[in-house]
Amino acid sequence: MSWRRLLYSAVAAVMTGPRPVVLSGPSGAGKSTLLKKLLKEYENVFGFSVSHTTRQPRPGEVNGKDYHFVTREQMQKEINAGEFIEHAEFSGNMYGTSKSAVQAVQGQNQICILDVDMQGVKNIKKTDLKPIYISVQPPSMDILEKRLRDRQTETEESLQKRLAAAHTDMELSNEPGLFDLVIVNSDLEDAYSQLKEALAEEIQKVKGSKKS
Ligand SMILES: Nc1ncnc2c1ncn2[C@@H]1O[C@H](COP(=O)(O)OP(=O)(O)OP(=O)(O)O)[C@@H](O)[C@H]1O
Ligand SMILES: Nc1nc2c(ncn2[C@@H]2O[C@H](COP(=O)(O)O)[C@@H](O)[C@H]2O)c(=O)[nH]1
């Protein structure tokens, strides 16, 4: 490689920043639990891409932190204006990642974490975001159902929709090349260790760049 090309690659790497991370997997598999642990342990290294959704906030969820809670009309208007990287309909509600949500994190030179469903994964694959794709899977459908019921956030109707989507998600997660890593979240600490190990290189890069 010539020095000019080498310099170009180095400048491009700095300008694009660290690779984002996409966490996906069935509702109730433990994505939010794992990403909250990462955000807590590595406060200035990771940043969460705050999605938009039309679903109602759960007790304790904060607008602008957990999600941007919006109406269907508002979200559709922003989608039509080209403000979203991806969007999907899940369990009767709209969800989507805005360009500004990702830019807000990348602008701080942090690793951007996106929590999206399987449609989101497929749509992000068509973009130039080039994230690390990680699937979080439950040990079994029975355990998934128990975790979702114990969480007490869903109506029976929403729970059934989420379990139906989980069946498809669990089958697709084994598709070769779709995910860089599939973590089976049986034991939380073990799953978290696997996640940290997979991201160790990116974490070191960001820590290093913040020192210099
Ligand atoms: N390893 C684990 N063992 C037992 N319970 C767990 C484990 N991981 C997560 N949980 C619990 O399971 C429930 C679902 O986890 P969480 O909300 O993180 O799932 P999620 O994948 O983010 O779901 P959603 O996509 O609906 O937001 C939570 O109540 C959480 O405390
Ligand atoms: N395609 C997208 N999916 C998203 C986004 N934000 C969240 N999600 C996924 O929705 C379900 C349900 O989430 P919940 O908070 O209502 O339990 C879950 O699988 C998330 O991963 C998004 O921006 N795009």
Short mmCIF file of N, CA and C in Angstrom, two decimals, residues 24-157:
data_model
loop_
_atom_site.label_atom_id
_atom_site.label_comp_id
_atom_site.label_asym_id
_atom_site.label_seq_id
_atom_site.Cartn_x
_atom_site.Cartn_y
_atom_site.Cartn_z
N SER A 24 -29.67 -7.30 18.36
CA SER A 24 -31.01 -7.72 17.96
C SER A 24 -31.36 -9.04 18.65
N GLY A 25 -32.57 -9.51 18.43
CA GLY A 25 -33.00 -10.75 19.09
C GLY A 25 -34.43 -10.57 19.57
N PRO A 26 -35.08 -11.67 19.94
CA PRO A 26 -36.48 -11.60 20.34
C PRO A 26 -36.75 -10.66 21.50
N SER A 27 -37.93 -10.10 21.50
CA SER A 27 -38.34 -9.26 22.62
C SER A 27 -38.31 -10.10 23.89
N GLY A 28 -37.59 -9.63 24.90
CA GLY A 28 -37.49 -10.36 26.16
C GLY A 28 -36.21 -11.18 26.29
N ALA A 29 -35.39 -11.19 25.22
CA ALA A 29 -34.15 -12.00 25.26
C ALA A 29 -33.11 -11.39 26.20
N GLY A 30 -33.19 -10.07 26.41
CA GLY A 30 -32.25 -9.43 27.35
C GLY A 30 -31.37 -8.36 26.73
N LYS A 31 -31.75 -7.85 25.56
CA LYS A 31 -30.93 -6.83 24.88
C LYS A 31 -30.76 -5.57 25.74
N SER A 32 -31.89 -5.03 26.22
CA SER A 32 -31.81 -3.77 27.01
C SER A 32 -31.00 -4.00 28.28
N THR A 33 -31.20 -5.15 28.92
CA THR A 33 -30.47 -5.44 30.16
C THR A 33 -28.97 -5.42 29.88
N LEU A 34 -28.56 -6.06 28.79
CA LEU A 34 -27.13 -6.14 28.46
C LEU A 34 -26.57 -4.77 28.05
N LEU A 35 -27.34 -4.05 27.24
CA LEU A 35 -26.78 -2.77 26.77
C LEU A 35 -26.72 -1.74 27.90
N LYS A 36 -27.65 -1.84 28.84
CA LYS A 36 -27.60 -0.92 29.99
C LYS A 36 -26.36 -1.19 30.85
N LYS A 37 -25.97 -2.47 30.94
CA LYS A 37 -24.75 -2.81 31.69
C LYS A 37 -23.52 -2.21 31.00
N LEU A 38 -23.50 -2.31 29.66
CA LEU A 38 -22.38 -1.73 28.89
C LEU A 38 -22.30 -0.23 29.08
N LEU A 39 -23.46 0.42 28.97
CA LEU A 39 -23.49 1.89 29.08
C LEU A 39 -23.06 2.34 30.47
N LYS A 40 -23.38 1.51 31.48
CA LYS A 40 -23.00 1.86 32.86
C LYS A 40 -21.50 1.66 33.08
N GLU A 41 -20.99 0.52 32.60
CA GLU A 41 -19.57 0.23 32.84
C GLU A 41 -18.64 1.11 32.00
N TYR A 42 -19.08 1.40 30.76
CA TYR A 42 -18.23 2.18 29.85
C TYR A 42 -18.95 3.47 29.45
N GLU A 43 -19.17 4.32 30.42
CA GLU A 43 -20.00 5.51 30.28
C GLU A 43 -19.67 6.37 29.05
N ASN A 44 -18.40 6.65 28.86
CA ASN A 44 -18.02 7.58 27.80
C ASN A 44 -17.60 6.87 26.51
N VAL A 45 -17.70 5.55 26.52
CA VAL A 45 -17.24 4.76 25.37
C VAL A 45 -18.41 4.42 24.45
N PHE A 46 -19.54 4.07 25.08
CA PHE A 46 -20.73 3.70 24.30
C PHE A 46 -21.80 4.79 24.40
N GLY A 47 -22.59 4.91 23.36
CA GLY A 47 -23.75 5.80 23.40
C GLY A 47 -24.92 5.08 22.75
N PHE A 48 -26.09 5.27 23.30
CA PHE A 48 -27.28 4.57 22.80
C PHE A 48 -27.97 5.38 21.71
N SER A 49 -28.29 4.72 20.61
CA SER A 49 -29.07 5.37 19.56
C SER A 49 -30.53 5.35 19.99
N VAL A 50 -31.06 6.51 20.34
CA VAL A 50 -32.44 6.58 20.84
C VAL A 50 -33.42 6.51 19.67
N SER A 51 -34.13 5.39 19.62
CA SER A 51 -35.09 5.17 18.53
C SER A 51 -36.37 5.97 18.72
N HIS A 52 -37.14 6.05 17.66
CA HIS A 52 -38.50 6.58 17.75
C HIS A 52 -39.47 5.39 17.85
N THR A 53 -40.55 5.57 18.58
CA THR A 53 -41.60 4.55 18.57
C THR A 53 -42.96 5.19 18.78
N THR A 54 -43.97 4.48 18.27
CA THR A 54 -45.34 4.96 18.48
C THR A 54 -45.99 4.23 19.66
N ARG A 55 -45.25 3.30 20.30
CA ARG A 55 -45.88 2.62 21.45
C ARG A 55 -45.89 3.54 22.68
N GLN A 56 -46.74 3.20 23.60
CA GLN A 56 -46.86 4.00 24.83
C GLN A 56 -45.64 3.76 25.73
N PRO A 57 -45.17 4.79 26.44
CA PRO A 57 -44.06 4.56 27.36
C PRO A 57 -44.45 3.60 28.49
N ARG A 58 -43.49 2.78 28.92
CA ARG A 58 -43.71 1.91 30.09
C ARG A 58 -43.38 2.72 31.34
N PRO A 59 -43.87 2.29 32.50
CA PRO A 59 -43.51 3.01 33.73
C PRO A 59 -41.99 3.11 33.85
N GLY A 60 -41.51 4.30 34.11
CA GLY A 60 -40.06 4.50 34.29
C GLY A 60 -39.33 4.90 33.01
N GLU A 61 -39.94 4.68 31.85
CA GLU A 61 -39.25 5.06 30.61
C GLU A 61 -39.33 6.57 30.42
N VAL A 62 -38.20 7.12 29.95
CA VAL A 62 -38.10 8.58 29.81
C VAL A 62 -38.04 8.96 28.33
N ASN A 63 -38.88 9.91 27.95
CA ASN A 63 -38.89 10.39 26.57
C ASN A 63 -37.55 11.05 26.23
N GLY A 64 -36.95 10.63 25.11
CA GLY A 64 -35.66 11.21 24.71
C GLY A 64 -34.48 10.41 25.23
N LYS A 65 -34.73 9.50 26.20
CA LYS A 65 -33.64 8.70 26.75
C LYS A 65 -33.83 7.23 26.33
N ASP A 66 -35.00 6.69 26.64
CA ASP A 66 -35.28 5.30 26.24
C ASP A 66 -35.75 5.26 24.79
N TYR A 67 -36.64 6.16 24.46
CA TYR A 67 -37.19 6.30 23.10
C TYR A 67 -37.60 7.75 22.91
N HIS A 68 -37.80 8.11 21.65
CA HIS A 68 -38.57 9.32 21.34
C HIS A 68 -40.00 8.81 21.10
N PHE A 69 -40.89 9.10 22.04
CA PHE A 69 -42.27 8.62 21.92
C PHE A 69 -43.06 9.60 21.06
N VAL A 70 -43.53 9.11 19.93
CA VAL A 70 -44.19 10.00 18.97
C VAL A 70 -45.50 9.39 18.48
N THR A 71 -46.28 10.21 17.79
CA THR A 71 -47.51 9.69 17.18
C THR A 71 -47.15 9.08 15.82
N ARG A 72 -48.07 8.27 15.32
CA ARG A 72 -47.88 7.65 14.01
C ARG A 72 -47.73 8.75 12.93
N GLU A 73 -48.56 9.78 13.04
CA GLU A 73 -48.54 10.86 12.03
C GLU A 73 -47.18 11.54 12.01
N GLN A 74 -46.68 11.86 13.21
CA GLN A 74 -45.39 12.54 13.33
C GLN A 74 -44.27 11.67 12.76
N MET A 75 -44.33 10.39 13.10
CA MET A 75 -43.24 9.50 12.65
C MET A 75 -43.29 9.32 11.13
N GLN A 76 -44.50 9.13 10.60
CA GLN A 76 -44.63 8.95 9.14
C GLN A 76 -44.13 10.17 8.39
N LYS A 77 -44.43 11.35 8.97
CA LYS A 77 -43.98 12.60 8.33
C LYS A 77 -42.45 12.66 8.26
N GLU A 78 -41.81 12.26 9.36
CA GLU A 78 -40.34 12.29 9.40
C GLU A 78 -39.72 11.22 8.49
N ILE A 79 -40.43 10.08 8.40
CA ILE A 79 -39.94 9.02 7.49
C ILE A 79 -40.02 9.54 6.06
N ASN A 80 -41.16 10.16 5.73
CA ASN A 80 -41.34 10.69 4.36
C ASN A 80 -40.30 11.75 4.02
N ALA A 81 -39.85 12.46 5.06
CA ALA A 81 -38.85 13.52 4.84
C ALA A 81 -37.43 12.94 4.74
N GLY A 82 -37.31 11.62 4.83
CA GLY A 82 -36.00 10.97 4.66
C GLY A 82 -35.12 11.05 5.90
N GLU A 83 -35.75 11.20 7.07
CA GLU A 83 -34.96 11.39 8.29
C GLU A 83 -34.57 10.09 8.99
N PHE A 84 -35.00 8.94 8.43
CA PHE A 84 -34.71 7.66 9.10
C PHE A 84 -33.77 6.76 8.31
N ILE A 85 -32.91 6.07 9.04
CA ILE A 85 -32.01 5.08 8.45
C ILE A 85 -32.81 3.82 8.15
N GLU A 86 -33.68 3.48 9.10
CA GLU A 86 -34.53 2.29 8.95
C GLU A 86 -35.74 2.48 9.83
N HIS A 87 -36.82 1.76 9.48
CA HIS A 87 -38.01 1.76 10.33
C HIS A 87 -38.77 0.46 10.09
N ALA A 88 -39.58 0.09 11.08
CA ALA A 88 -40.31 -1.18 10.97
C ALA A 88 -41.58 -1.13 11.80
N GLU A 89 -42.49 -2.04 11.45
CA GLU A 89 -43.71 -2.22 12.24
C GLU A 89 -43.47 -3.46 13.09
N PHE A 90 -43.62 -3.34 14.41
CA PHE A 90 -43.39 -4.49 15.29
C PHE A 90 -44.49 -4.53 16.34
N SER A 91 -45.16 -5.66 16.44
CA SER A 91 -46.19 -5.87 17.46
C SER A 91 -47.20 -4.72 17.53
N GLY A 92 -47.60 -4.23 16.34
CA GLY A 92 -48.64 -3.20 16.28
C GLY A 92 -48.17 -1.77 16.44
N ASN A 93 -46.85 -1.58 16.53
CA ASN A 93 -46.32 -0.21 16.65
C ASN A 93 -45.18 0.02 15.68
N MET A 94 -44.92 1.31 15.42
CA MET A 94 -43.80 1.67 14.54
C MET A 94 -42.56 1.92 15.40
N TYR A 95 -41.41 1.50 14.87
CA TYR A 95 -40.12 1.75 15.51
C TYR A 95 -39.17 2.21 14.42
N GLY A 96 -38.21 3.05 14.75
CA GLY A 96 -37.24 3.45 13.73
C GLY A 96 -36.03 4.16 14.29
N THR A 97 -34.96 4.07 13.52
CA THR A 97 -33.69 4.73 13.87
C THR A 97 -33.54 5.96 13.00
N SER A 98 -33.49 7.14 13.63
CA SER A 98 -33.31 8.35 12.83
C SER A 98 -31.82 8.56 12.56
N LYS A 99 -31.53 9.28 11.49
CA LYS A 99 -30.13 9.59 11.17
C LYS A 99 -29.53 10.41 12.30
N SER A 100 -30.33 11.32 12.87
CA SER A 100 -29.77 12.20 13.91
C SER A 100 -29.46 11.44 15.20
N ALA A 101 -30.20 10.34 15.46
CA ALA A 101 -29.92 9.54 16.68
C ALA A 101 -28.53 8.93 16.60
N VAL A 102 -28.18 8.43 15.42
CA VAL A 102 -26.86 7.82 15.25
C VAL A 102 -25.77 8.90 15.22
N GLN A 103 -26.07 9.99 14.51
CA GLN A 103 -25.07 11.07 14.41
C GLN A 103 -24.76 11.66 15.78
N ALA A 104 -25.77 11.76 16.65
CA ALA A 104 -25.57 12.35 17.98
C ALA A 104 -24.52 11.56 18.76
N VAL A 105 -24.54 10.23 18.60
CA VAL A 105 -23.57 9.38 19.31
C VAL A 105 -22.22 9.42 18.61
N GLN A 106 -22.24 9.27 17.29
CA GLN A 106 -20.97 9.22 16.56
C GLN A 106 -20.21 10.54 16.66
N GLY A 107 -20.96 11.63 16.77
CA GLY A 107 -20.36 12.96 16.91
C GLY A 107 -19.54 13.09 18.18
N GLN A 108 -19.80 12.20 19.15
CA GLN A 108 -19.06 12.23 20.42
C GLN A 108 -17.92 11.22 20.41
N ASN A 109 -17.66 10.63 19.24
CA ASN A 109 -16.64 9.58 19.11
C ASN A 109 -16.92 8.41 20.05
N GLN A 110 -18.19 8.04 20.15
CA GLN A 110 -18.58 6.89 20.98
C GLN A 110 -19.06 5.76 20.08
N ILE A 111 -19.03 4.55 20.63
CA ILE A 111 -19.56 3.39 19.88
C ILE A 111 -21.08 3.45 19.99
N CYS A 112 -21.72 3.57 18.84
CA CYS A 112 -23.17 3.72 18.83
C CYS A 112 -23.84 2.35 18.92
N ILE A 113 -24.71 2.15 19.94
CA ILE A 113 -25.42 0.88 20.07
C ILE A 113 -26.86 1.05 19.59
N LEU A 114 -27.24 0.20 18.66
CA LEU A 114 -28.61 0.22 18.16
C LEU A 114 -29.31 -1.06 18.62
N ASP A 115 -30.51 -0.91 19.16
CA ASP A 115 -31.33 -2.07 19.58
C ASP A 115 -32.48 -2.15 18.59
N VAL A 116 -32.41 -3.09 17.66
CA VAL A 116 -33.43 -3.17 16.61
C VAL A 116 -33.92 -4.60 16.41
N ASP A 117 -35.11 -4.73 15.82
CA ASP A 117 -35.65 -6.06 15.54
C ASP A 117 -35.02 -6.62 14.25
N MET A 118 -35.48 -7.80 13.85
CA MET A 118 -34.88 -8.47 12.69
C MET A 118 -35.07 -7.65 11.38
N GLN A 119 -36.21 -6.97 11.26
CA GLN A 119 -36.41 -6.14 10.05
C GLN A 119 -35.36 -5.03 10.02
N GLY A 120 -35.07 -4.48 11.20
CA GLY A 120 -34.05 -3.44 11.31
C GLY A 120 -32.70 -3.96 10.86
N VAL A 121 -32.36 -5.18 11.29
CA VAL A 121 -31.08 -5.78 10.89
C VAL A 121 -31.00 -5.85 9.36
N LYS A 122 -32.06 -6.39 8.77
CA LYS A 122 -32.05 -6.58 7.31
C LYS A 122 -31.95 -5.23 6.59
N ASN A 123 -32.63 -4.22 7.12
CA ASN A 123 -32.58 -2.90 6.46
C ASN A 123 -31.25 -2.18 6.68
N ILE A 124 -30.67 -2.37 7.85
CA ILE A 124 -29.37 -1.73 8.11
C ILE A 124 -28.29 -2.37 7.22
N LYS A 125 -28.48 -3.65 6.89
CA LYS A 125 -27.52 -4.32 5.98
C LYS A 125 -27.45 -3.62 4.62
N LYS A 126 -28.54 -2.91 4.27
CA LYS A 126 -28.56 -2.23 2.95
C LYS A 126 -27.92 -0.85 3.01
N THR A 127 -27.53 -0.41 4.21
CA THR A 127 -26.94 0.94 4.36
C THR A 127 -25.41 0.84 4.42
N ASP A 128 -24.75 2.01 4.57
CA ASP A 128 -23.29 1.96 4.68
C ASP A 128 -22.83 2.11 6.14
N LEU A 129 -23.69 1.76 7.09
CA LEU A 129 -23.36 1.90 8.52
C LEU A 129 -22.27 0.93 8.97
N LYS A 130 -22.26 -0.26 8.38
CA LYS A 130 -21.24 -1.30 8.66
C LYS A 130 -21.02 -1.59 10.15
N PRO A 131 -22.09 -1.93 10.87
CA PRO A 131 -21.94 -2.22 12.29
C PRO A 131 -21.46 -3.65 12.55
N ILE A 132 -21.21 -3.95 13.82
CA ILE A 132 -20.99 -5.32 14.26
C ILE A 132 -22.40 -5.82 14.64
N TYR A 133 -22.80 -6.94 14.07
CA TYR A 133 -24.16 -7.45 14.31
C TYR A 133 -24.13 -8.55 15.37
N ILE A 134 -24.85 -8.32 16.47
CA ILE A 134 -24.90 -9.32 17.55
C ILE A 134 -26.36 -9.69 17.85
N SER A 135 -26.61 -10.98 17.87
CA SER A 135 -27.95 -11.44 18.20
C SER A 135 -27.95 -11.96 19.63
N VAL A 136 -28.94 -11.52 20.40
CA VAL A 136 -29.11 -12.03 21.78
C VAL A 136 -30.32 -12.96 21.75
N GLN A 137 -30.08 -14.21 22.10
CA GLN A 137 -31.15 -15.20 22.04
C GLN A 137 -31.46 -15.76 23.43
N PRO A 138 -32.72 -16.13 23.66
CA PRO A 138 -33.05 -16.76 24.95
C PRO A 138 -32.66 -18.24 24.90
N PRO A 139 -32.48 -18.87 26.07
CA PRO A 139 -32.14 -20.30 26.05
C PRO A 139 -33.26 -21.17 25.47
N SER A 140 -34.51 -20.75 25.64
CA SER A 140 -35.64 -21.52 25.09
C SER A 140 -36.86 -20.61 24.99
N MET A 141 -37.87 -21.07 24.25
CA MET A 141 -39.11 -20.29 24.14
C MET A 141 -39.81 -20.20 25.49
N ASP A 142 -39.77 -21.30 26.26
CA ASP A 142 -40.45 -21.29 27.57
C ASP A 142 -39.84 -20.24 28.49
N ILE A 143 -38.50 -20.18 28.48
CA ILE A 143 -37.84 -19.19 29.35
C ILE A 143 -38.13 -17.77 28.86
N LEU A 144 -38.16 -17.62 27.53
CA LEU A 144 -38.47 -16.29 26.97
C LEU A 144 -39.87 -15.84 27.44
N GLU A 145 -40.83 -16.76 27.32
CA GLU A 145 -42.20 -16.42 27.71
C GLU A 145 -42.25 -16.04 29.20
N LYS A 146 -41.53 -16.80 30.01
CA LYS A 146 -41.52 -16.51 31.46
C LYS A 146 -40.92 -15.12 31.72
N ARG A 147 -39.81 -14.81 31.02
CA ARG A 147 -39.17 -13.50 31.24
C ARG A 147 -40.10 -12.36 30.82
N LEU A 148 -40.78 -12.57 29.70
CA LEU A 148 -41.69 -11.51 29.22
C LEU A 148 -42.87 -11.34 30.18
N ARG A 149 -43.42 -12.47 30.65
CA ARG A 149 -44.55 -12.38 31.59
C ARG A 149 -44.11 -11.73 32.89
N ASP A 150 -42.94 -12.16 33.40
CA ASP A 150 -42.45 -11.61 34.67
C ASP A 150 -42.16 -10.11 34.55
N ARG A 151 -41.78 -9.65 33.35
CA ARG A 151 -41.48 -8.23 33.16
C ARG A 151 -42.73 -7.36 33.34
N GLN A 152 -43.89 -7.97 33.10
CA GLN A 152 -45.19 -7.30 33.31
C GLN A 152 -45.35 -6.00 32.54
N THR A 153 -44.87 -6.03 31.28
CA THR A 153 -45.01 -4.83 30.46
C THR A 153 -46.03 -5.02 29.33
N GLU A 154 -46.43 -6.26 29.09
CA GLU A 154 -47.25 -6.53 27.91
C GLU A 154 -48.67 -6.96 28.25
N THR A 155 -49.60 -6.63 27.35
CA THR A 155 -50.94 -7.21 27.46
C THR A 155 -50.83 -8.62 26.88
N GLU A 156 -51.83 -9.44 27.10
CA GLU A 156 -51.78 -10.81 26.56
C GLU A 156 -51.64 -10.76 25.03
N GLU A 157 -52.34 -9.80 24.40
CA GLU A 157 -52.31 -9.69 22.93
C GLU A 157 -50.88 -9.34 22.45
#
